[in-house]
Amino acid sequence: MNLIFLFLSGLILLFIIAPLAGMFLQTSGVQYTETISDPEVLRSVRLTLLSSLAGTIIFGIAAIPLAYVLARKDFPGKNIVNGLVDLPVVIPHSAAGIAILGLVSRGTWIGQAGEAAGIQFVGGVAGIILAMAFVSIPFLISAARDGFAAVPEKIEKAALNLGASPQRVFFSISMPLASRSIVSGLIMMWARGLSEFGAVIIIAYHPMITPVLIWERFTSFGLAYARPIAAVFVAVCLAIFVLMRSFSNNNNHARN
């Protein structure tokens, strides 16, 4: 039994690691140096990281209360709402981009209101943030919903019976006890946003995020020009992801 588990585990790890290792090993030192010195690459990496972070912060503020409602409240159509929340994960992301474009294009009232306020969705950073958040927000809601569901209701009810307001119970009991799941969901939302391509390219080809830049270099110049950017971007994302996970785990250990 143990040998079978070890074999299958090794097989899956090899499946994940082999393509990435091949990409890193096939990129020469000169290519790495040229890539990290390329201003266009640096701009795209910075834009990708900050856009995903902005989407996570902006939409995460509203997503956490929604996750609490889905975990604690029963109401007609709750299963439908849960299904709608998960929908962006399963639909083609090009379709998600077209759906968002139909909402924020210049002919819609949202697009016109945005332009009046100086916010450009189509071909702008706001559109990139919107597309990244749309496809990645289910990760946060699902994790936070599971976290809130795991908080013992008797603790919340005891606090309410002692006279605490629902807001105080939420911020002083529910949120702290579900914080590990919430932080994990925030990290997953941010990480998923980084990799978005299909929805973003429909709304904003320019300014170019890194996944779009990789695709542009690949279709214009071939694999040899796209691979170094992909390797650098994966390395940057991996480093930040590991740091955030370590920080989150340290905080949880300190709290426990």
PDB file of C-alpha atoms in Angstrom:
ATOM      1  CA  MET A   1       0.000   0.000   0.000  1.00  0.00           C
ATOM      2  CA  ASN A   2       2.743   2.457   0.993  1.00  0.00           C
ATOM      3  CA  LEU A   3       4.704   1.649  -2.163  1.00  0.00           C
ATOM      4  CA  ILE A   4       1.657   2.329  -4.326  1.00  0.00           C
ATOM      5  CA  PHE A   5       1.064   5.657  -2.580  1.00  0.00           C
ATOM      6  CA  LEU A   6       4.733   6.605  -2.987  1.00  0.00           C
ATOM      7  CA  PHE A   7       4.716   5.629  -6.657  1.00  0.00           C
ATOM      8  CA  LEU A   8       1.536   7.590  -7.446  1.00  0.00           C
ATOM      9  CA  SER A   9       2.735  10.598  -5.440  1.00  0.00           C
ATOM     10  CA  GLY A  10       6.059  10.596  -7.257  1.00  0.00           C
ATOM     11  CA  LEU A  11       4.289  10.282 -10.600  1.00  0.00           C
ATOM     12  CA  ILE A  12       2.089  13.320  -9.925  1.00  0.00           C
ATOM     13  CA  LEU A  13       5.015  15.387  -8.636  1.00  0.00           C
ATOM     14  CA  LEU A  14       6.982  14.478 -11.764  1.00  0.00           C
ATOM     15  CA  PHE A  15       4.012  15.480 -13.904  1.00  0.00           C
ATOM     16  CA  ILE A  16       4.004  18.930 -12.268  1.00  0.00           C
ATOM     17  CA  ILE A  17       7.738  19.487 -12.009  1.00  0.00           C
ATOM     18  CA  ALA A  18       9.019  18.070 -15.320  1.00  0.00           C
ATOM     19  CA  PRO A  19       7.569  20.714 -17.706  1.00  0.00           C
ATOM     20  CA  LEU A  20       8.621  23.572 -15.405  1.00  0.00           C
ATOM     21  CA  ALA A  21      12.098  22.150 -14.866  1.00  0.00           C
ATOM     22  CA  GLY A  22      12.473  21.714 -18.617  1.00  0.00           C
ATOM     23  CA  MET A  23      11.511  25.338 -19.190  1.00  0.00           C
ATOM     24  CA  PHE A  24      14.036  26.613 -16.635  1.00  0.00           C
ATOM     25  CA  LEU A  25      16.857  24.338 -17.835  1.00  0.00           C
ATOM     26  CA  GLN A  26      16.344  25.170 -21.514  1.00  0.00           C
ATOM     27  CA  THR A  27      16.734  28.888 -20.790  1.00  0.00           C
ATOM     28  CA  SER A  28      20.362  30.016 -20.871  1.00  0.00           C
ATOM     29  CA  GLY A  29      21.996  32.451 -18.474  1.00  0.00           C
ATOM     30  CA  VAL A  30      22.290  35.036 -21.240  1.00  0.00           C
ATOM     31  CA  GLN A  31      18.569  34.759 -21.950  1.00  0.00           C
ATOM     32  CA  TYR A  32      17.756  35.234 -18.255  1.00  0.00           C
ATOM     33  CA  THR A  33      19.981  38.329 -18.155  1.00  0.00           C
ATOM     34  CA  GLU A  34      18.443  39.804 -21.296  1.00  0.00           C
ATOM     35  CA  THR A  35      14.938  39.095 -20.076  1.00  0.00           C
ATOM     36  CA  ILE A  36      15.296  40.720 -16.662  1.00  0.00           C
ATOM     37  CA  SER A  37      16.902  43.719 -18.397  1.00  0.00           C
ATOM     38  CA  ASP A  38      14.054  44.112 -20.881  1.00  0.00           C
ATOM     39  CA  PRO A  39      11.955  47.149 -19.853  1.00  0.00           C
ATOM     40  CA  GLU A  40       8.853  45.743 -21.559  1.00  0.00           C
ATOM     41  CA  VAL A  41       9.110  42.526 -19.536  1.00  0.00           C
ATOM     42  CA  LEU A  42       9.630  44.418 -16.282  1.00  0.00           C
ATOM     43  CA  ARG A  43       6.648  46.678 -16.998  1.00  0.00           C
ATOM     44  CA  SER A  44       4.421  43.713 -17.764  1.00  0.00           C
ATOM     45  CA  VAL A  45       5.464  41.790 -14.635  1.00  0.00           C
ATOM     46  CA  ARG A  46       4.866  44.846 -12.459  1.00  0.00           C
ATOM     47  CA  LEU A  47       1.476  45.484 -14.085  1.00  0.00           C
ATOM     48  CA  THR A  48       0.449  41.835 -13.656  1.00  0.00           C
ATOM     49  CA  LEU A  49       1.408  41.650  -9.985  1.00  0.00           C
ATOM     50  CA  LEU A  50      -0.213  44.975  -9.059  1.00  0.00           C
ATOM     51  CA  SER A  51      -3.381  44.436 -11.106  1.00  0.00           C
ATOM     52  CA  SER A  52      -4.038  41.075  -9.508  1.00  0.00           C
ATOM     53  CA  LEU A  53      -3.297  42.513  -6.070  1.00  0.00           C
ATOM     54  CA  ALA A  54      -5.651  45.441  -6.658  1.00  0.00           C
ATOM     55  CA  GLY A  55      -8.429  43.112  -7.812  1.00  0.00           C
ATOM     56  CA  THR A  56      -7.942  40.916  -4.754  1.00  0.00           C
ATOM     57  CA  ILE A  57      -8.109  43.851  -2.337  1.00  0.00           C
ATOM     58  CA  ILE A  58     -11.020  45.677  -3.986  1.00  0.00           C
ATOM     59  CA  PHE A  59     -13.283  42.701  -4.581  1.00  0.00           C
ATOM     60  CA  GLY A  60     -12.144  40.764  -1.522  1.00  0.00           C
ATOM     61  CA  ILE A  61     -13.699  43.412   0.742  1.00  0.00           C
ATOM     62  CA  ALA A  62     -17.155  42.576  -0.575  1.00  0.00           C
ATOM     63  CA  ALA A  63     -16.530  38.865  -1.099  1.00  0.00           C
ATOM     64  CA  ILE A  64     -15.862  38.079   2.575  1.00  0.00           C
ATOM     65  CA  PRO A  65     -19.312  39.212   3.818  1.00  0.00           C
ATOM     66  CA  LEU A  66     -20.887  37.264   0.948  1.00  0.00           C
ATOM     67  CA  ALA A  67     -18.974  34.155   2.004  1.00  0.00           C
ATOM     68  CA  TYR A  68     -20.269  34.633   5.575  1.00  0.00           C
ATOM     69  CA  VAL A  69     -23.860  34.915   4.349  1.00  0.00           C
ATOM     70  CA  LEU A  70     -23.481  31.758   2.254  1.00  0.00           C
ATOM     71  CA  ALA A  71     -21.995  29.886   5.221  1.00  0.00           C
ATOM     72  CA  ARG A  72     -24.480  31.020   7.866  1.00  0.00           C
ATOM     73  CA  LYS A  73     -27.786  31.964   6.262  1.00  0.00           C
ATOM     74  CA  ASP A  74     -30.434  29.814   4.612  1.00  0.00           C
ATOM     75  CA  PHE A  75     -32.559  31.471   1.959  1.00  0.00           C
ATOM     76  CA  PRO A  76     -34.478  30.468  -1.165  1.00  0.00           C
ATOM     77  CA  GLY A  77     -32.193  29.949  -4.128  1.00  0.00           C
ATOM     78  CA  LYS A  78     -29.050  29.521  -2.022  1.00  0.00           C
ATOM     79  CA  ASN A  79     -27.878  26.589  -4.140  1.00  0.00           C
ATOM     80  CA  ILE A  80     -28.287  28.706  -7.257  1.00  0.00           C
ATOM     81  CA  VAL A  81     -26.230  31.510  -5.700  1.00  0.00           C
ATOM     82  CA  ASN A  82     -23.523  29.008  -4.728  1.00  0.00           C
ATOM     83  CA  GLY A  83     -23.504  27.736  -8.301  1.00  0.00           C
ATOM     84  CA  LEU A  84     -23.258  31.263  -9.702  1.00  0.00           C
ATOM     85  CA  VAL A  85     -20.313  32.021  -7.401  1.00  0.00           C
ATOM     86  CA  ASP A  86     -18.433  29.009  -8.766  1.00  0.00           C
ATOM     87  CA  LEU A  87     -19.413  29.656 -12.382  1.00  0.00           C
ATOM     88  CA  PRO A  88     -16.349  31.757 -13.386  1.00  0.00           C
ATOM     89  CA  VAL A  89     -14.148  28.742 -12.632  1.00  0.00           C
ATOM     90  CA  VAL A  90     -15.848  26.461 -15.133  1.00  0.00           C
ATOM     91  CA  ILE A  91     -16.748  28.715 -18.070  1.00  0.00           C
ATOM     92  CA  PRO A  92     -14.161  29.358 -20.812  1.00  0.00           C
ATOM     93  CA  HIS A  93     -12.272  32.467 -19.829  1.00  0.00           C
ATOM     94  CA  SER A  94     -12.571  33.902 -23.310  1.00  0.00           C
ATOM     95  CA  ALA A  95     -16.338  33.714 -22.742  1.00  0.00           C
ATOM     96  CA  ALA A  96     -15.827  35.453 -19.400  1.00  0.00           C
ATOM     97  CA  GLY A  97     -13.920  38.211 -21.194  1.00  0.00           C
ATOM     98  CA  ILE A  98     -16.722  38.659 -23.718  1.00  0.00           C
ATOM     99  CA  ALA A  99     -19.287  38.790 -20.905  1.00  0.00           C
ATOM    100  CA  ILE A 100     -17.306  41.456 -19.056  1.00  0.00           C
ATOM    101  CA  LEU A 101     -16.748  43.382 -22.285  1.00  0.00           C
ATOM    102  CA  GLY A 102     -20.497  43.473 -22.830  1.00  0.00           C
ATOM    103  CA  LEU A 103     -20.836  45.036 -19.393  1.00  0.00           C
ATOM    104  CA  VAL A 104     -18.129  47.692 -19.530  1.00  0.00           C
ATOM    105  CA  SER A 105     -17.695  48.501 -23.233  1.00  0.00           C
ATOM    106  CA  ARG A 106     -17.981  52.109 -24.296  1.00  0.00           C
ATOM    107  CA  GLY A 107     -21.587  51.681 -25.410  1.00  0.00           C
ATOM    108  CA  THR A 108     -22.818  50.657 -21.948  1.00  0.00           C
ATOM    109  CA  TRP A 109     -23.744  52.993 -19.123  1.00  0.00           C
ATOM    110  CA  ILE A 110     -20.983  51.529 -16.944  1.00  0.00           C
ATOM    111  CA  GLY A 111     -18.405  52.137 -19.644  1.00  0.00           C
ATOM    112  CA  GLN A 112     -19.686  55.671 -20.214  1.00  0.00           C
ATOM    113  CA  ALA A 113     -19.769  56.382 -16.468  1.00  0.00           C
ATOM    114  CA  GLY A 114     -16.225  55.077 -16.165  1.00  0.00           C
ATOM    115  CA  GLU A 115     -14.992  57.276 -18.983  1.00  0.00           C
ATOM    116  CA  ALA A 116     -16.724  60.281 -17.419  1.00  0.00           C
ATOM    117  CA  ALA A 117     -14.841  59.512 -14.193  1.00  0.00           C
ATOM    118  CA  GLY A 118     -11.551  59.034 -16.059  1.00  0.00           C
ATOM    119  CA  ILE A 119     -11.622  55.217 -15.753  1.00  0.00           C
ATOM    120  CA  GLN A 120     -10.947  53.299 -18.959  1.00  0.00           C
ATOM    121  CA  PHE A 121     -12.076  49.693 -18.849  1.00  0.00           C
ATOM    122  CA  VAL A 122     -11.486  48.641 -22.478  1.00  0.00           C
ATOM    123  CA  GLY A 123      -7.774  48.806 -23.153  1.00  0.00           C
ATOM    124  CA  GLY A 124      -7.096  50.024 -19.620  1.00  0.00           C
ATOM    125  CA  VAL A 125      -5.781  48.807 -16.277  1.00  0.00           C
ATOM    126  CA  ALA A 126      -9.283  48.929 -14.756  1.00  0.00           C
ATOM    127  CA  GLY A 127     -10.454  46.364 -17.321  1.00  0.00           C
ATOM    128  CA  ILE A 128      -7.492  44.110 -16.511  1.00  0.00           C
ATOM    129  CA  ILE A 129      -8.275  44.293 -12.785  1.00  0.00           C
ATOM    130  CA  LEU A 130     -11.922  43.511 -13.483  1.00  0.00           C
ATOM    131  CA  ALA A 131     -11.103  40.488 -15.659  1.00  0.00           C
ATOM    132  CA  MET A 132      -8.581  39.081 -13.173  1.00  0.00           C
ATOM    133  CA  ALA A 133     -10.974  39.505 -10.251  1.00  0.00           C
ATOM    134  CA  PHE A 134     -13.903  37.960 -12.122  1.00  0.00           C
ATOM    135  CA  VAL A 135     -12.146  34.670 -12.852  1.00  0.00           C
ATOM    136  CA  SER A 136     -10.355  34.389  -9.503  1.00  0.00           C
ATOM    137  CA  ILE A 137     -12.920  35.524  -6.926  1.00  0.00           C
ATOM    138  CA  PRO A 138     -14.533  32.036  -6.568  1.00  0.00           C
ATOM    139  CA  PHE A 139     -11.310  30.836  -4.901  1.00  0.00           C
ATOM    140  CA  LEU A 140     -11.656  33.426  -2.142  1.00  0.00           C
ATOM    141  CA  ILE A 141     -15.395  32.971  -1.634  1.00  0.00           C
ATOM    142  CA  SER A 142     -15.143  29.174  -1.479  1.00  0.00           C
ATOM    143  CA  ALA A 143     -12.253  29.216   1.000  1.00  0.00           C
ATOM    144  CA  ALA A 144     -13.836  31.882   3.216  1.00  0.00           C
ATOM    145  CA  ARG A 145     -17.244  30.153   3.084  1.00  0.00           C
ATOM    146  CA  ASP A 146     -15.669  26.895   4.282  1.00  0.00           C
ATOM    147  CA  GLY A 147     -13.775  28.806   6.984  1.00  0.00           C
ATOM    148  CA  PHE A 148     -16.911  30.498   8.321  1.00  0.00           C
ATOM    149  CA  ALA A 149     -18.844  27.219   8.158  1.00  0.00           C
ATOM    150  CA  ALA A 150     -16.182  25.609  10.373  1.00  0.00           C
ATOM    151  CA  VAL A 151     -16.599  28.244  13.117  1.00  0.00           C
ATOM    152  CA  PRO A 152     -18.783  26.750  15.890  1.00  0.00           C
ATOM    153  CA  GLU A 153     -22.127  28.576  15.815  1.00  0.00           C
ATOM    154  CA  LYS A 154     -22.551  28.095  19.580  1.00  0.00           C
ATOM    155  CA  ILE A 155     -19.682  30.539  20.186  1.00  0.00           C
ATOM    156  CA  GLU A 156     -21.347  33.203  18.048  1.00  0.00           C
ATOM    157  CA  LYS A 157     -24.740  32.580  19.694  1.00  0.00           C
ATOM    158  CA  ALA A 158     -23.222  32.759  23.164  1.00  0.00           C
ATOM    159  CA  ALA A 159     -21.701  36.145  22.343  1.00  0.00           C
ATOM    160  CA  LEU A 160     -25.043  37.376  20.979  1.00  0.00           C
ATOM    161  CA  ASN A 161     -26.838  36.181  24.105  1.00  0.00           C
ATOM    162  CA  LEU A 162     -24.326  38.115  26.209  1.00  0.00           C
ATOM    163  CA  GLY A 163     -25.310  41.285  24.390  1.00  0.00           C
ATOM    164  CA  ALA A 164     -22.683  41.592  21.654  1.00  0.00           C
ATOM    165  CA  SER A 165     -23.935  43.101  18.409  1.00  0.00           C
ATOM    166  CA  PRO A 166     -23.870  40.982  15.219  1.00  0.00           C
ATOM    167  CA  GLN A 167     -21.169  43.281  13.831  1.00  0.00           C
ATOM    168  CA  ARG A 168     -18.998  42.784  16.896  1.00  0.00           C
ATOM    169  CA  VAL A 169     -19.488  39.015  16.769  1.00  0.00           C
ATOM    170  CA  PHE A 170     -18.508  39.014  13.102  1.00  0.00           C
ATOM    171  CA  PHE A 171     -15.340  41.067  13.552  1.00  0.00           C
ATOM    172  CA  SER A 172     -14.227  39.726  16.939  1.00  0.00           C
ATOM    173  CA  ILE A 173     -15.172  36.031  16.646  1.00  0.00           C
ATOM    174  CA  SER A 174     -16.154  34.860  13.168  1.00  0.00           C
ATOM    175  CA  MET A 175     -13.453  36.680  11.200  1.00  0.00           C
ATOM    176  CA  PRO A 176     -10.525  35.756  13.497  1.00  0.00           C
ATOM    177  CA  LEU A 177     -11.544  32.102  13.715  1.00  0.00           C
ATOM    178  CA  ALA A 178     -11.958  31.885   9.933  1.00  0.00           C
ATOM    179  CA  SER A 179      -8.881  33.984   9.183  1.00  0.00           C
ATOM    180  CA  ARG A 180      -6.703  31.082   8.098  1.00  0.00           C
ATOM    181  CA  SER A 181      -9.161  30.102   5.375  1.00  0.00           C
ATOM    182  CA  ILE A 182      -9.713  33.741   4.411  1.00  0.00           C
ATOM    183  CA  VAL A 183      -5.981  34.428   4.037  1.00  0.00           C
ATOM    184  CA  SER A 184      -5.566  31.221   2.066  1.00  0.00           C
ATOM    185  CA  GLY A 185      -8.429  32.288  -0.200  1.00  0.00           C
ATOM    186  CA  LEU A 186      -6.912  35.754  -0.685  1.00  0.00           C
ATOM    187  CA  ILE A 187      -3.580  34.220  -1.689  1.00  0.00           C
ATOM    188  CA  MET A 188      -5.263  31.814  -4.100  1.00  0.00           C
ATOM    189  CA  MET A 189      -7.337  34.627  -5.617  1.00  0.00           C
ATOM    190  CA  TRP A 190      -4.258  36.766  -6.151  1.00  0.00           C
ATOM    191  CA  ALA A 191      -2.276  33.837  -7.563  1.00  0.00           C
ATOM    192  CA  ARG A 192      -5.062  32.819  -9.944  1.00  0.00           C
ATOM    193  CA  GLY A 193      -5.392  36.401 -11.172  1.00  0.00           C
ATOM    194  CA  LEU A 194      -1.720  36.453 -12.144  1.00  0.00           C
ATOM    195  CA  SER A 195      -2.166  33.679 -14.667  1.00  0.00           C
ATOM    196  CA  GLU A 196      -5.263  35.020 -16.372  1.00  0.00           C
ATOM    197  CA  PHE A 197      -4.993  35.342 -20.134  1.00  0.00           C
ATOM    198  CA  GLY A 198      -8.260  34.581 -21.920  1.00  0.00           C
ATOM    199  CA  ALA A 199     -10.493  37.144 -20.224  1.00  0.00           C
ATOM    200  CA  VAL A 200      -7.836  39.868 -20.116  1.00  0.00           C
ATOM    201  CA  ILE A 201      -6.883  39.727 -23.791  1.00  0.00           C
ATOM    202  CA  ILE A 202     -10.526  40.253 -24.804  1.00  0.00           C
ATOM    203  CA  ILE A 203     -10.744  43.452 -22.749  1.00  0.00           C
ATOM    204  CA  ALA A 204      -7.224  44.858 -22.816  1.00  0.00           C
ATOM    205  CA  TYR A 205      -4.491  43.698 -25.197  1.00  0.00           C
ATOM    206  CA  HIS A 206      -2.614  46.798 -24.115  1.00  0.00           C
ATOM    207  CA  PRO A 207      -1.230  47.621 -21.610  1.00  0.00           C
ATOM    208  CA  MET A 208       0.284  44.150 -21.801  1.00  0.00           C
ATOM    209  CA  ILE A 209       0.286  41.860 -18.780  1.00  0.00           C
ATOM    210  CA  THR A 210       2.909  39.111 -18.760  1.00  0.00           C
ATOM    211  CA  PRO A 211       0.683  36.212 -19.943  1.00  0.00           C
ATOM    212  CA  VAL A 212      -0.318  38.339 -22.955  1.00  0.00           C
ATOM    213  CA  LEU A 213       3.303  39.348 -23.552  1.00  0.00           C
ATOM    214  CA  ILE A 214       4.387  35.685 -23.512  1.00  0.00           C
ATOM    215  CA  TRP A 215       1.704  34.863 -26.067  1.00  0.00           C
ATOM    216  CA  GLU A 216       2.650  37.879 -28.207  1.00  0.00           C
ATOM    217  CA  ARG A 217       6.346  36.925 -28.230  1.00  0.00           C
ATOM    218  CA  PHE A 218       5.462  33.289 -28.994  1.00  0.00           C
ATOM    219  CA  THR A 219       3.192  34.069 -31.950  1.00  0.00           C
ATOM    220  CA  SER A 220       5.524  36.761 -33.329  1.00  0.00           C
ATOM    221  CA  PHE A 221       9.000  35.310 -32.729  1.00  0.00           C
ATOM    222  CA  GLY A 222       8.607  31.706 -31.582  1.00  0.00           C
ATOM    223  CA  LEU A 223       9.308  29.567 -28.543  1.00  0.00           C
ATOM    224  CA  ALA A 224      12.889  30.724 -27.987  1.00  0.00           C
ATOM    225  CA  TYR A 225      11.704  34.291 -27.340  1.00  0.00           C
ATOM    226  CA  ALA A 226       8.685  33.373 -25.240  1.00  0.00           C
ATOM    227  CA  ARG A 227      10.321  30.778 -22.988  1.00  0.00           C
ATOM    228  CA  PRO A 228      12.699  33.098 -21.059  1.00  0.00           C
ATOM    229  CA  ILE A 229       9.834  35.457 -20.151  1.00  0.00           C
ATOM    230  CA  ALA A 230       7.735  32.519 -19.016  1.00  0.00           C
ATOM    231  CA  ALA A 231      10.603  31.186 -16.899  1.00  0.00           C
ATOM    232  CA  VAL A 232      11.244  34.546 -15.234  1.00  0.00           C
ATOM    233  CA  PHE A 233       7.546  35.145 -14.579  1.00  0.00           C
ATOM    234  CA  VAL A 234       7.051  31.691 -13.079  1.00  0.00           C
ATOM    235  CA  ALA A 235      10.125  32.204 -10.868  1.00  0.00           C
ATOM    236  CA  VAL A 236       8.839  35.594  -9.628  1.00  0.00           C
ATOM    237  CA  CYS A 237       5.351  34.222  -8.928  1.00  0.00           C
ATOM    238  CA  LEU A 238       6.760  31.155  -7.184  1.00  0.00           C
ATOM    239  CA  ALA A 239       9.013  33.261  -4.937  1.00  0.00           C
ATOM    240  CA  ILE A 240       6.190  35.623  -3.921  1.00  0.00           C
ATOM    241  CA  PHE A 241       3.734  32.756  -3.486  1.00  0.00           C
ATOM    242  CA  VAL A 242       6.118  30.860  -1.186  1.00  0.00           C
ATOM    243  CA  LEU A 243       6.815  34.010   0.837  1.00  0.00           C
ATOM    244  CA  MET A 244       3.119  34.748   1.270  1.00  0.00           C
ATOM    245  CA  ARG A 245       2.374  31.170   2.274  1.00  0.00           C
ATOM    246  CA  SER A 246       5.244  31.212   4.780  1.00  0.00           C
ATOM    247  CA  PHE A 247       4.065  34.532   6.222  1.00  0.00           C
ATOM    248  CA  SER A 248       0.520  33.226   6.512  1.00  0.00           C
ATOM    249  CA  ASN A 249       1.619  29.997   8.196  1.00  0.00           C
ATOM    250  CA  ASN A 250       3.867  31.867  10.640  1.00  0.00           C
ATOM    251  CA  ASN A 251       1.000  34.161  11.617  1.00  0.00           C
ATOM    252  CA  ASN A 252      -1.303  31.209  12.156  1.00  0.00           C
ATOM    253  CA  HIS A 253       1.270  29.417  14.277  1.00  0.00           C
ATOM    254  CA  ALA A 254       1.851  32.565  16.316  1.00  0.00           C
ATOM    255  CA  ARG A 255      -1.903  32.958  16.820  1.00  0.00           C
ATOM    256  CA  ASN A 256      -2.306  29.317  17.858  1.00  0.00           C
TER     257      ASN A 256
END
